[in-house]
Tab-separated table of C-alpha atoms in Angstrom:
chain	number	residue	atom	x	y	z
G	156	UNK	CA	43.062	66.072	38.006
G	157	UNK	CA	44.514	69.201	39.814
G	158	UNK	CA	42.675	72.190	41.130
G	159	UNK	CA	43.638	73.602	38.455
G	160	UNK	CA	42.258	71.594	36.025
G	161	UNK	CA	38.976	71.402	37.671
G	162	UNK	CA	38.710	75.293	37.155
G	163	UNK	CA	39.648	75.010	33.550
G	164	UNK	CA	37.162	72.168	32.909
G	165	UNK	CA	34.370	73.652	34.890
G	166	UNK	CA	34.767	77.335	33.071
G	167	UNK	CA	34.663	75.223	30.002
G	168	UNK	CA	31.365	73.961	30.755
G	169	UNK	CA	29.759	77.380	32.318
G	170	UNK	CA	31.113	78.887	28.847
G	171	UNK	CA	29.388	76.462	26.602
G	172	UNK	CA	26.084	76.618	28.404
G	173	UNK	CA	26.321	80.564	28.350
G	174	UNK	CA	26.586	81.197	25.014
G	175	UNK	CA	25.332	77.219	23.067
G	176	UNK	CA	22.621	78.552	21.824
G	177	UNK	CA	24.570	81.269	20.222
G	178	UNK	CA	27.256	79.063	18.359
G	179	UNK	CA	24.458	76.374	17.273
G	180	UNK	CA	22.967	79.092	15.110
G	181	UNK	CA	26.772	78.717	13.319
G	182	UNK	CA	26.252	74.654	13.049
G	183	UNK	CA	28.746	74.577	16.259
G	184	UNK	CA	27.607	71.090	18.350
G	185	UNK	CA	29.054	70.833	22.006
G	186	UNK	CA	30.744	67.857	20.732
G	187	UNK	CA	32.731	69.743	18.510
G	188	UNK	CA	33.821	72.254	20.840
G	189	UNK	CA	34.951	69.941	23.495
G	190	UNK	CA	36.891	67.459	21.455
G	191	UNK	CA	39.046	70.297	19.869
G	192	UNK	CA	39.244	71.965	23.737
G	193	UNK	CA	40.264	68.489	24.859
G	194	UNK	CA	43.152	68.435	22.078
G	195	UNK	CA	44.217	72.198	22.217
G	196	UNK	CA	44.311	72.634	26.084
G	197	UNK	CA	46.494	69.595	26.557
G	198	UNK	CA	49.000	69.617	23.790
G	199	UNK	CA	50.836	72.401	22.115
G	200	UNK	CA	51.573	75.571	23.562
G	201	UNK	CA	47.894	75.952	24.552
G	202	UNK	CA	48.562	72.607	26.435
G	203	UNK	CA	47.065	74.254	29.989
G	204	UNK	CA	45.765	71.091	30.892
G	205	UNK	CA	47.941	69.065	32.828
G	206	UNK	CA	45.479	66.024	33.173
G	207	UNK	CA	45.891	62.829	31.584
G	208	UNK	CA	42.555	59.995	32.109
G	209	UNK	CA	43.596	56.588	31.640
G	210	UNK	CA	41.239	54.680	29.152
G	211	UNK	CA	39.720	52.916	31.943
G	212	UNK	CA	38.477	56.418	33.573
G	213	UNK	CA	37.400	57.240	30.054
G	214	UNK	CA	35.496	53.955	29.518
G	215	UNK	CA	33.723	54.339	32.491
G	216	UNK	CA	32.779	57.998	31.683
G	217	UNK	CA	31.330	56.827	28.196
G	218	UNK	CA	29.443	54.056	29.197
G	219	UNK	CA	27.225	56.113	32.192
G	220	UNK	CA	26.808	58.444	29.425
G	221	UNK	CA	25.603	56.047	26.734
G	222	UNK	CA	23.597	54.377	29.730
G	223	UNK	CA	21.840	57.722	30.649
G	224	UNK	CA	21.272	58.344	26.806
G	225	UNK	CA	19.544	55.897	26.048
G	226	UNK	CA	17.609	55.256	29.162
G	227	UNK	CA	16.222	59.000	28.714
G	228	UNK	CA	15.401	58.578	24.799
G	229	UNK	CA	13.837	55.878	25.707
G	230	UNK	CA	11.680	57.005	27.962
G	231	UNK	CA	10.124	59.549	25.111
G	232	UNK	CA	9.218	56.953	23.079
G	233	UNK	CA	5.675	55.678	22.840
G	234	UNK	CA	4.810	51.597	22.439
G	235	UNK	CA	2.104	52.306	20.801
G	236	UNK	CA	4.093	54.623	17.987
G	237	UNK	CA	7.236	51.525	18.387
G	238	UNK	CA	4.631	48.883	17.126
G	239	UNK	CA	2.862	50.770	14.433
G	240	UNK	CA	6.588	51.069	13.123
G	241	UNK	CA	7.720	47.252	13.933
G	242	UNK	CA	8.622	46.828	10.526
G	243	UNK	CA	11.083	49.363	9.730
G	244	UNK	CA	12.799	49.145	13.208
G	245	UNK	CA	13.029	45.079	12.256
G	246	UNK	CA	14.420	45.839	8.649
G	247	UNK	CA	17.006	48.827	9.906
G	248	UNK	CA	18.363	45.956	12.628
G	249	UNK	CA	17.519	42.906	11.342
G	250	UNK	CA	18.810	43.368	7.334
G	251	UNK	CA	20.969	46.850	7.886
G	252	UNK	CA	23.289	46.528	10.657
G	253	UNK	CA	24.522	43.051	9.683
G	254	UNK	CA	25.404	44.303	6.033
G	255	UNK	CA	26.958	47.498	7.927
G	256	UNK	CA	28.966	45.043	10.114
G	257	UNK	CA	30.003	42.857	7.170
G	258	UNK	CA	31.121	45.730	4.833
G	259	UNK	CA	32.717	47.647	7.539
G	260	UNK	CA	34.829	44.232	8.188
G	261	UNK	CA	35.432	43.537	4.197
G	262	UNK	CA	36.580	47.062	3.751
G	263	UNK	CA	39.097	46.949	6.431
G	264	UNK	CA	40.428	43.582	5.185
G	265	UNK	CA	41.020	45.534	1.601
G	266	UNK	CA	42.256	48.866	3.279
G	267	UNK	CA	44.613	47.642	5.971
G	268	UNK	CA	46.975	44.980	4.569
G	269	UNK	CA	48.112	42.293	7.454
G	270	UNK	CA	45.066	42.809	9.539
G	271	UNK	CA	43.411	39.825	11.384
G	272	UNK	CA	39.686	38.963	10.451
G	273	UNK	CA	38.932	39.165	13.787
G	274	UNK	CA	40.224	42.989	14.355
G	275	UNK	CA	38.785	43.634	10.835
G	276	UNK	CA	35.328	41.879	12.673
G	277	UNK	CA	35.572	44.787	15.352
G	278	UNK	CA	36.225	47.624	13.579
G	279	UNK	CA	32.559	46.944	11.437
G	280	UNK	CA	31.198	46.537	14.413
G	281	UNK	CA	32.684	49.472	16.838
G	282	UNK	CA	31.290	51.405	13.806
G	283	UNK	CA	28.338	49.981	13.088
G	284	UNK	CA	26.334	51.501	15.697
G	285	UNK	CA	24.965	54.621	15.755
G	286	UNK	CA	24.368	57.878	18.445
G	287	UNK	CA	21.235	60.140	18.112
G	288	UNK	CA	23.174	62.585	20.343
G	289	UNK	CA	25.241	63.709	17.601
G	290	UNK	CA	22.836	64.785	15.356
G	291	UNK	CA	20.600	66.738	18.207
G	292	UNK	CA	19.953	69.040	15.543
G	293	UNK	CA	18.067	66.486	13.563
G	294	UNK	CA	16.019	65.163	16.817
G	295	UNK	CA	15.174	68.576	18.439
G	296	UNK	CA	13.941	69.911	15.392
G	297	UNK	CA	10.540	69.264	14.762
G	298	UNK	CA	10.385	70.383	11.643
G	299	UNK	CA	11.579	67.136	10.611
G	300	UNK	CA	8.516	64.790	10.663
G	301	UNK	CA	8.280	63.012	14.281
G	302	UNK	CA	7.999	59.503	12.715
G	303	UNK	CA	11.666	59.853	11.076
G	304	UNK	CA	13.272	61.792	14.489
G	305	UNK	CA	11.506	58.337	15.808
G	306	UNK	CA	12.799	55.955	13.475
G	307	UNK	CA	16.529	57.226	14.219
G	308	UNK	CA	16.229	57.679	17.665
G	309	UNK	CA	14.829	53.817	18.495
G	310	UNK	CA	17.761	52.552	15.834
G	311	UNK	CA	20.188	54.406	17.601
G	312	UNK	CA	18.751	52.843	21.330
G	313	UNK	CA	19.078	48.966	20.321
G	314	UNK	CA	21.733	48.619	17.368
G	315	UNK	CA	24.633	49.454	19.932
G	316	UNK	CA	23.128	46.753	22.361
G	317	UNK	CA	22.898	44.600	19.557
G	318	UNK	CA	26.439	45.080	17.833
G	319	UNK	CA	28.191	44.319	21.741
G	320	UNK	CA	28.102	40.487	21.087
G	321	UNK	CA	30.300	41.028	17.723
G	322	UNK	CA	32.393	42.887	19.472
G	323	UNK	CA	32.748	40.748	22.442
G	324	UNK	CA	33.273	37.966	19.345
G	325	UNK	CA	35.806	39.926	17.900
G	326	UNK	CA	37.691	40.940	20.910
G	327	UNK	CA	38.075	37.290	22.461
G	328	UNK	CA	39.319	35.967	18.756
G	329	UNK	CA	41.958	38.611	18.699
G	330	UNK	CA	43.052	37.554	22.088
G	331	UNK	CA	43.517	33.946	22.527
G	332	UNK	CA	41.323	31.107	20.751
G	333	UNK	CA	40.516	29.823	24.295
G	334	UNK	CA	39.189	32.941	25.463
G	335	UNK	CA	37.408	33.086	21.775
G	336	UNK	CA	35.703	29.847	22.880
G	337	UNK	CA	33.901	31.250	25.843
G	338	UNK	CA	31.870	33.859	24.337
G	339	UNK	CA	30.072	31.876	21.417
G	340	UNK	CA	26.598	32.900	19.444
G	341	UNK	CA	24.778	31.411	22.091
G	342	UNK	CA	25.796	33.374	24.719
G	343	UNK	CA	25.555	36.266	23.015
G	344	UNK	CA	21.792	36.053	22.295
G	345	UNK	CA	21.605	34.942	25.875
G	346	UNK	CA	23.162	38.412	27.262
G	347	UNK	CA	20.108	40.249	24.625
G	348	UNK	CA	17.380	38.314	26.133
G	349	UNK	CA	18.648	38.776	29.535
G	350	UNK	CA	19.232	42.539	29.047
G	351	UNK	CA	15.816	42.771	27.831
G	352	UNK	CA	14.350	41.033	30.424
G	353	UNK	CA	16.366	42.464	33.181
G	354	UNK	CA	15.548	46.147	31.803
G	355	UNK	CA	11.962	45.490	31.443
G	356	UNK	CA	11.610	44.054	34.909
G	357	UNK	CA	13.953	47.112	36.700
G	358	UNK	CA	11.836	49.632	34.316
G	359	UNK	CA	8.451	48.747	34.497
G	360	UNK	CA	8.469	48.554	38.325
G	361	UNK	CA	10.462	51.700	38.647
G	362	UNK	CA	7.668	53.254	36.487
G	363	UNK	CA	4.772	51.884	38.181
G	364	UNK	CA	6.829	53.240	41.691
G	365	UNK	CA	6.596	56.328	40.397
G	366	UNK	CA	3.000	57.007	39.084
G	367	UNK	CA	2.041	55.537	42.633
G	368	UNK	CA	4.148	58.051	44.578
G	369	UNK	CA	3.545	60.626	42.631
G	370	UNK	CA	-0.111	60.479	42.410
G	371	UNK	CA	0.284	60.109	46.567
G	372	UNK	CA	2.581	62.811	46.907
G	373	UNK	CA	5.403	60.398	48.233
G	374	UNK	CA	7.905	62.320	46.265
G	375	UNK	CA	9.564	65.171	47.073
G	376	UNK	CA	9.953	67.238	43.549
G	377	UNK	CA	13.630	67.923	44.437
G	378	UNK	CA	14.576	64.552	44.210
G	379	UNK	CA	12.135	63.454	41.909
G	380	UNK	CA	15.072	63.385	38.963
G	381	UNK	CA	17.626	61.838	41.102
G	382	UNK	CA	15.734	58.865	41.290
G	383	UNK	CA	15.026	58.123	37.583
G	384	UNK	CA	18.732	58.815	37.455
G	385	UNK	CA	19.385	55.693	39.895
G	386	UNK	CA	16.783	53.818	37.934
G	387	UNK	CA	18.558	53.968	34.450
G	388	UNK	CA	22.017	53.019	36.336
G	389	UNK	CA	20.324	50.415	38.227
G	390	UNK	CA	18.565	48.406	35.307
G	391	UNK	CA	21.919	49.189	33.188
G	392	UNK	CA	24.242	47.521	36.170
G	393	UNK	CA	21.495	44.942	37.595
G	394	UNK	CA	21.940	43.093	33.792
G	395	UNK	CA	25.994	43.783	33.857
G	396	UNK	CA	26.142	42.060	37.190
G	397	UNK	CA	23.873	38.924	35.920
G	398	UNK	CA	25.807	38.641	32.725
G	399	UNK	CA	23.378	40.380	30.700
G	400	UNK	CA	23.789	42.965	27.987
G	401	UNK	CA	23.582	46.566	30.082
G	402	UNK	CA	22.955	48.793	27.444
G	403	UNK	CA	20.643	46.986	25.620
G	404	UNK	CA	18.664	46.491	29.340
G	405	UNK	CA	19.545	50.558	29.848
G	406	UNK	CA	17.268	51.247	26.422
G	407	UNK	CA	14.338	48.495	27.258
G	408	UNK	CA	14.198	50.319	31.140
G	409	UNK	CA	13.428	53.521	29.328
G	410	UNK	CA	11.119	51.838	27.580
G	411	UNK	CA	9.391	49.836	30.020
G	412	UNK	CA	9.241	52.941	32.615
G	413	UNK	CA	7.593	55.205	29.597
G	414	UNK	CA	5.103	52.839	29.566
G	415	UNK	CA	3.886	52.359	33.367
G	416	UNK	CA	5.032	55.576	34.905
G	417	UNK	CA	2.845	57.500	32.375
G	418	UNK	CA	2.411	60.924	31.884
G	419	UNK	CA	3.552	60.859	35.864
G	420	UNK	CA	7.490	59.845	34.583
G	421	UNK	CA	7.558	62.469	31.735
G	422	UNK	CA	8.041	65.268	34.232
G	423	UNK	CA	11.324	63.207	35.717
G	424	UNK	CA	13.337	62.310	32.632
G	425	UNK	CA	14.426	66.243	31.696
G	426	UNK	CA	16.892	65.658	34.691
G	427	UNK	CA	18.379	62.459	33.721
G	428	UNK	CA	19.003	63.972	30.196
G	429	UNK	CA	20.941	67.107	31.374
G	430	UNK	CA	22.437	64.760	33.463
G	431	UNK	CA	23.950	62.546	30.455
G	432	UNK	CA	24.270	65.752	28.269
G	433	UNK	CA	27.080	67.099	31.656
G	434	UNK	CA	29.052	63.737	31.613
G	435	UNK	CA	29.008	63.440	27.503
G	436	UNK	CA	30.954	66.911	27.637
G	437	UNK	CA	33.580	65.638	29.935
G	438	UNK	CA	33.760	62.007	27.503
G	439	UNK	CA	34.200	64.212	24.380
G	440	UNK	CA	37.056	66.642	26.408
G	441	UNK	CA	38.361	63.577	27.790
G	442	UNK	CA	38.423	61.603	23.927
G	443	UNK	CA	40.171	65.380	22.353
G	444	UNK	CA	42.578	64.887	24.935
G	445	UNK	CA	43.844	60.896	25.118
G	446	UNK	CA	42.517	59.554	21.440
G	447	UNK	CA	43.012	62.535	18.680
G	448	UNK	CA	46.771	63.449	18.469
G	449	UNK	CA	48.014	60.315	18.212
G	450	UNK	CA	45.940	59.761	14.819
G	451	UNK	CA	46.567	62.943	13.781
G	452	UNK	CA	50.310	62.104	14.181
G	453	UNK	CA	49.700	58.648	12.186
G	454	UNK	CA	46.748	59.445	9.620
G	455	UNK	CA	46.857	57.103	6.450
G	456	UNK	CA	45.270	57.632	3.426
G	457	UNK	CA	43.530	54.415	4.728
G	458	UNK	CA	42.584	55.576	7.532
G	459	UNK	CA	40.995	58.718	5.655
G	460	UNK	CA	39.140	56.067	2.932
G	461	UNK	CA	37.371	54.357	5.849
G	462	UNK	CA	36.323	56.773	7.485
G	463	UNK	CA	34.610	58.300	4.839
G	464	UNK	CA	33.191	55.498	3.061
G	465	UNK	CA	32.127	54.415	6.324
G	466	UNK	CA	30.106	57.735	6.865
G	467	UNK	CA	28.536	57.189	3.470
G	468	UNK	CA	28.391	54.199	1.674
G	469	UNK	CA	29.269	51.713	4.165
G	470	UNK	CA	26.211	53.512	6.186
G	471	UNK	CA	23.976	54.459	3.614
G	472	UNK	CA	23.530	51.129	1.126
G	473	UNK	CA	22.882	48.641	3.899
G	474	UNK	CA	19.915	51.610	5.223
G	475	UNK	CA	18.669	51.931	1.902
G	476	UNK	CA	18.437	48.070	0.843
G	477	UNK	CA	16.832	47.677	4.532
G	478	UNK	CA	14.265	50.086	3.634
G	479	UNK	CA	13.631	49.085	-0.033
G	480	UNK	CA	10.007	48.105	-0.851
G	481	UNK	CA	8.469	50.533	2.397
G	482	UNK	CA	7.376	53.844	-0.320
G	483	UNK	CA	9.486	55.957	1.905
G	484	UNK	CA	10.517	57.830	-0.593
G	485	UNK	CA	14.329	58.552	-1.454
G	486	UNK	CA	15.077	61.489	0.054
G	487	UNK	CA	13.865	59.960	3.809
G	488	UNK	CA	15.977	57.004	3.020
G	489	UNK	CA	19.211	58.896	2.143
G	490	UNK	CA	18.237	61.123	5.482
G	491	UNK	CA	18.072	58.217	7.631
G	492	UNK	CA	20.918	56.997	5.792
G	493	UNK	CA	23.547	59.888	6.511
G	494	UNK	CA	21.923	60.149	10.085
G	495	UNK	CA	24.084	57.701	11.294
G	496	UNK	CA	26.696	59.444	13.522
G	497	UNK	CA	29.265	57.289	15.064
G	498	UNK	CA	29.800	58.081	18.665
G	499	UNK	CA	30.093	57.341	22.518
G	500	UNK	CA	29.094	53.905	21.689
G	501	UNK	CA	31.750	53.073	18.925
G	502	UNK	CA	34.497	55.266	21.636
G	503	UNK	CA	33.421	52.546	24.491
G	504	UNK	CA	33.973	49.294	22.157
G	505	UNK	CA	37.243	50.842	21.138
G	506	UNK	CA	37.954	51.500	24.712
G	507	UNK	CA	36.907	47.732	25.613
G	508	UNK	CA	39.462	46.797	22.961
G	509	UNK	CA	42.711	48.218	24.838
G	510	UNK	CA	41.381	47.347	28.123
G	511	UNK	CA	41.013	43.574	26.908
G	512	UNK	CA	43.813	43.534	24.394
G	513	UNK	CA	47.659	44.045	24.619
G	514	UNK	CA	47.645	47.817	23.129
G	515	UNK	CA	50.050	47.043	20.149
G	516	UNK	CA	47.461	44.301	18.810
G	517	UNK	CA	44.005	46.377	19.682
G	518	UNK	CA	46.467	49.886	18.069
G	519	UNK	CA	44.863	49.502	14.744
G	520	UNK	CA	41.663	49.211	14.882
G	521	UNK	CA	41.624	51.583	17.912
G	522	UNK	CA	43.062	54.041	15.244
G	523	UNK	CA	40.489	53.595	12.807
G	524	UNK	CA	37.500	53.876	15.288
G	525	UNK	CA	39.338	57.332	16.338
G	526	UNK	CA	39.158	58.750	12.722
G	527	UNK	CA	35.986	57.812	11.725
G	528	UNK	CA	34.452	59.257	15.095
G	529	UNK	CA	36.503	62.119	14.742
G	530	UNK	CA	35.060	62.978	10.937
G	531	UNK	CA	31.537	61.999	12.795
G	532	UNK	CA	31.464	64.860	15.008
G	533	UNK	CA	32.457	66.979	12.654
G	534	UNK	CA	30.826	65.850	9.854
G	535	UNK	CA	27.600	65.151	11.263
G	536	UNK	CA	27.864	68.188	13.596
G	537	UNK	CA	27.685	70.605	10.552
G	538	UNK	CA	25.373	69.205	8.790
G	539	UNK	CA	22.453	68.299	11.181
G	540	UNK	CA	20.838	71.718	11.396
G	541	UNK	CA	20.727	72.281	7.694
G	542	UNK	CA	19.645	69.185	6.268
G	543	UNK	CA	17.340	69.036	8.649
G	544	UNK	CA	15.655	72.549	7.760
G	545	UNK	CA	15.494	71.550	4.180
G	546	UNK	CA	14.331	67.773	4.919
G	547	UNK	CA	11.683	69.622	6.997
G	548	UNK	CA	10.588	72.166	4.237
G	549	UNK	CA	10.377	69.131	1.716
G	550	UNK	CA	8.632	67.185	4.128
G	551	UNK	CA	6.237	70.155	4.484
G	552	UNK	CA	5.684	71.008	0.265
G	553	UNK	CA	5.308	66.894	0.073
G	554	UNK	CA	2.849	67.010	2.818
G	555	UNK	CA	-0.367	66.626	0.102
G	556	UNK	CA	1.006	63.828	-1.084
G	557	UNK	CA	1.365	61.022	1.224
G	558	UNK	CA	1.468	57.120	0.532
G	559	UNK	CA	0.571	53.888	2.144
G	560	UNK	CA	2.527	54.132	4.658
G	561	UNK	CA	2.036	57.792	6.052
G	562	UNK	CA	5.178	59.283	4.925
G	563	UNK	CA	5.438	62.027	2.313
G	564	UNK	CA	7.062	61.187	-1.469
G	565	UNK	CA	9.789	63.505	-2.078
G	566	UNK	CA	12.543	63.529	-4.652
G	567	UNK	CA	16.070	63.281	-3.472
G	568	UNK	CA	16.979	66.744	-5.182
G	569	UNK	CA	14.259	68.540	-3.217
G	570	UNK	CA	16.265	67.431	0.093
G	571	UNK	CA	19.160	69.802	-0.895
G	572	UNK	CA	17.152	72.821	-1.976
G	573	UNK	CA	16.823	75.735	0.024
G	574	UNK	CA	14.514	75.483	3.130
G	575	UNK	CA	10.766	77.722	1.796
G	576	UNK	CA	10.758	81.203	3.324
G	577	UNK	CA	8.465	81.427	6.503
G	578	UNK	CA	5.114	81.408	6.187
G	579	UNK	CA	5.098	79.238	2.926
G	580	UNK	CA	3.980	75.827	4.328
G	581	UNK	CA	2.238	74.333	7.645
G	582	UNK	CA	4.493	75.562	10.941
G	583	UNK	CA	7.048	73.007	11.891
G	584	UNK	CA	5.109	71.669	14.644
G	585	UNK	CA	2.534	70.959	12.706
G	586	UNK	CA	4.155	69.189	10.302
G	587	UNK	CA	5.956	66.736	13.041
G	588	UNK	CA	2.397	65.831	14.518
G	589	UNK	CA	0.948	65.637	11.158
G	590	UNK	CA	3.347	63.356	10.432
């Protein structure tokens, strides 16, 4: 990157941060912004940008972003609040991301005639995880009930860890059968357990560092971030280098440092989200620039199909067949349903795909993962801040009538009305702790 560039990108940056909150109001996400910068400023006669990132630079970009990500949601989530909701985390992962993977692959077979099973395998599963991040709307508001923002955000930590071994699966079988051989189902549930252990071990002492330094004044407060940064890309490349699963090891870190730093680690993860929120900017310039044109140049009607059934009912049928039989009422389910952004995790599998693959083999499904990303950010962009208004004001009128299992009853319709005019329910943030 010339000097050149660097001014460009950095100006980019300053000018999002100066006027974000300002183009939010308008249902304009950072994501959005940067992907079209990323495709404007380097082609056409806009094309100011003279830098071109290999996939590998990209790659590596994404994954310290999805690494910081979910290392700092993480670390907001209570165990106490994870158990009480066991059961819904169990039936989202355990019953809805299979069903996502397996439709996602049986679609692709019907859509894309001549396709291997083994790329159709990898496009479900690039796709089948999800990123929190893209709907920020939904998780900063707290209008929408605290348990839901919960529900997504925990989902979002764990199904990308868990969708890497069908990837890795899918890659090797696409290459050569002898490579296919080496990464079987038992080594794939041995890179889980080993990023869970690994990230509960690097996490939990990191955490239990920290309370005792802190409450001994050990830490100096201006590099009291910097070193929760090191500990999310320490538990994250501690399982990599043992041949465990790094992102899954990145989330159960968060986790495990939530739990024994305390209210003494809260103060330190603001930094190590900013942090990720910098580096995701320069992924989704960097993904405008290298991935977008060339399906643009090339879009199918296929290619439009998938990604749009992928969005929706690829998405949304396995979530609410997971969730059947908990009284959450519809309209949660077909929230947490279209909640499901595709993102920087689905961008590094397709990444992992041309780094491991000859590019004219891993081409397709590398296309596909593009488009349905692509409609993501938009789609998902848009939509975050006003759904989640009305979901909130639903959640609020429904508030009096609560089942079982904590969560209001509300009708599907009521979703999609407009939000009640201020004043005419509980306050937002009363709603999320009610709730």
């Amino acid at each position: 990157m010339s000097v050149s560039d660097l001014a460009i990108v950095a100006a980019l940056i300053f000018a999002w941060g100066a006027v974000s909150a300002r183009l939010e109001r308008f249902d304009v996400t950072a994501p959005i912004i940067f992907v079209l910068a990323g495709l404007v400023l380097t082609h056409g006669p806009l094309g100011v940008l003279g830098f071109a990132p290999s996939h590998e630079e990209v790659k590596v970009l994404a994954e310290v972003t999805l690494v910081l990500v979910l290392f700092s949601d993480a670390s907001r989530v209570s165990l106490p609040d994870l158990r009480s909701d066991l059961g819904l985390y169990l039936r989202l992962l355990g019953i809805g991301l299979p069903l996502t993977i397996g439709l996602g692959m049986l679609l692709a077979l019907a859509l894309f005639g001549g396709i291997s099973i083994w790329l159709a395998l990898l496009i479900g599963a690039a796709l089948a995880p999800t990123d929190a991040a893209l709907g920020a709307g939904v998780m900063l508001n707290r209008a929408v009930p605290s348990r839901v923002r919960r529900l997504l955000n925990v989902e979002s930590g764990l199904n990308d860890g868990i969708a890497t071994p069908f990837v890795l699966v899918a890659v090797a079988g696409a290459g050569t059968a002898a490579h296919e051989s080496m990464t079987g189902p038992g080594g794939a549930v041995a890179e889980l357990a080993l990023g869970l252990l690994i990230g509960a071990v690097v996490g939990g002492a990191g955490g239990w560092l920290v309370r005792v330094a802190r409450r001994r004044d050990w830490i100096a407060e201006g590099f009291a971030g910097a070193a929760l940064l090191g500990l999310a890309v320490c538990a994250y490349a501690s399982a990599v280098a043992l041949h465990g699963n790094g992102f899954i090891a990145a989330f159960t870190g968060g986790l495990a440092f939530a739990s024994t730093a305390g209210r003494r680690g809260q103060p330190l993860v603001p930094f190590v989200e900013e942090t990720g929120a910098v580096v995701s900017l320069l992924v989704w310039l960097a993904f405008g620039a290298i991935a977008v044109a060339p399906v643009l140049e090339h879009l199918s009607w296929q290619l439009v199909v998938y990604a749009l059934l992928s969005l929706t009912v690829i998405r949304m049928a396995p979530v609410a067949l997971a969730l059947a039989g908990t009284r959450l009422g519809w309209a949660t389910t077909a929230f947490v349903g279209w909640f499901g952004p595709r993102g920087l995790a689905s961008v590094v599998f397709a990444l992992l795909a041309l780094e491991d693959l000859d590019e004219k083999t891993a081409s397709p499904a590398a296309a596909v993962i593009t488009a349905t990303v692509l409609l993501s950010v938009l789609a998902h962009g848009v939509s975050a801040e006003p759904l989640a208004r009305r979901f909130g004001a639903a959640s609020a009128q429904a508030a009096s009538h609560r089942d079982a299992d904590g969560l209001p009853e509300m009708s599907t319709r009521r979703l999609f009305r407009r939000p009640a005019a201020p004043g005419a329910g509980p306050a937002p943030d009363r709603v999320a702790d009610e709730v």
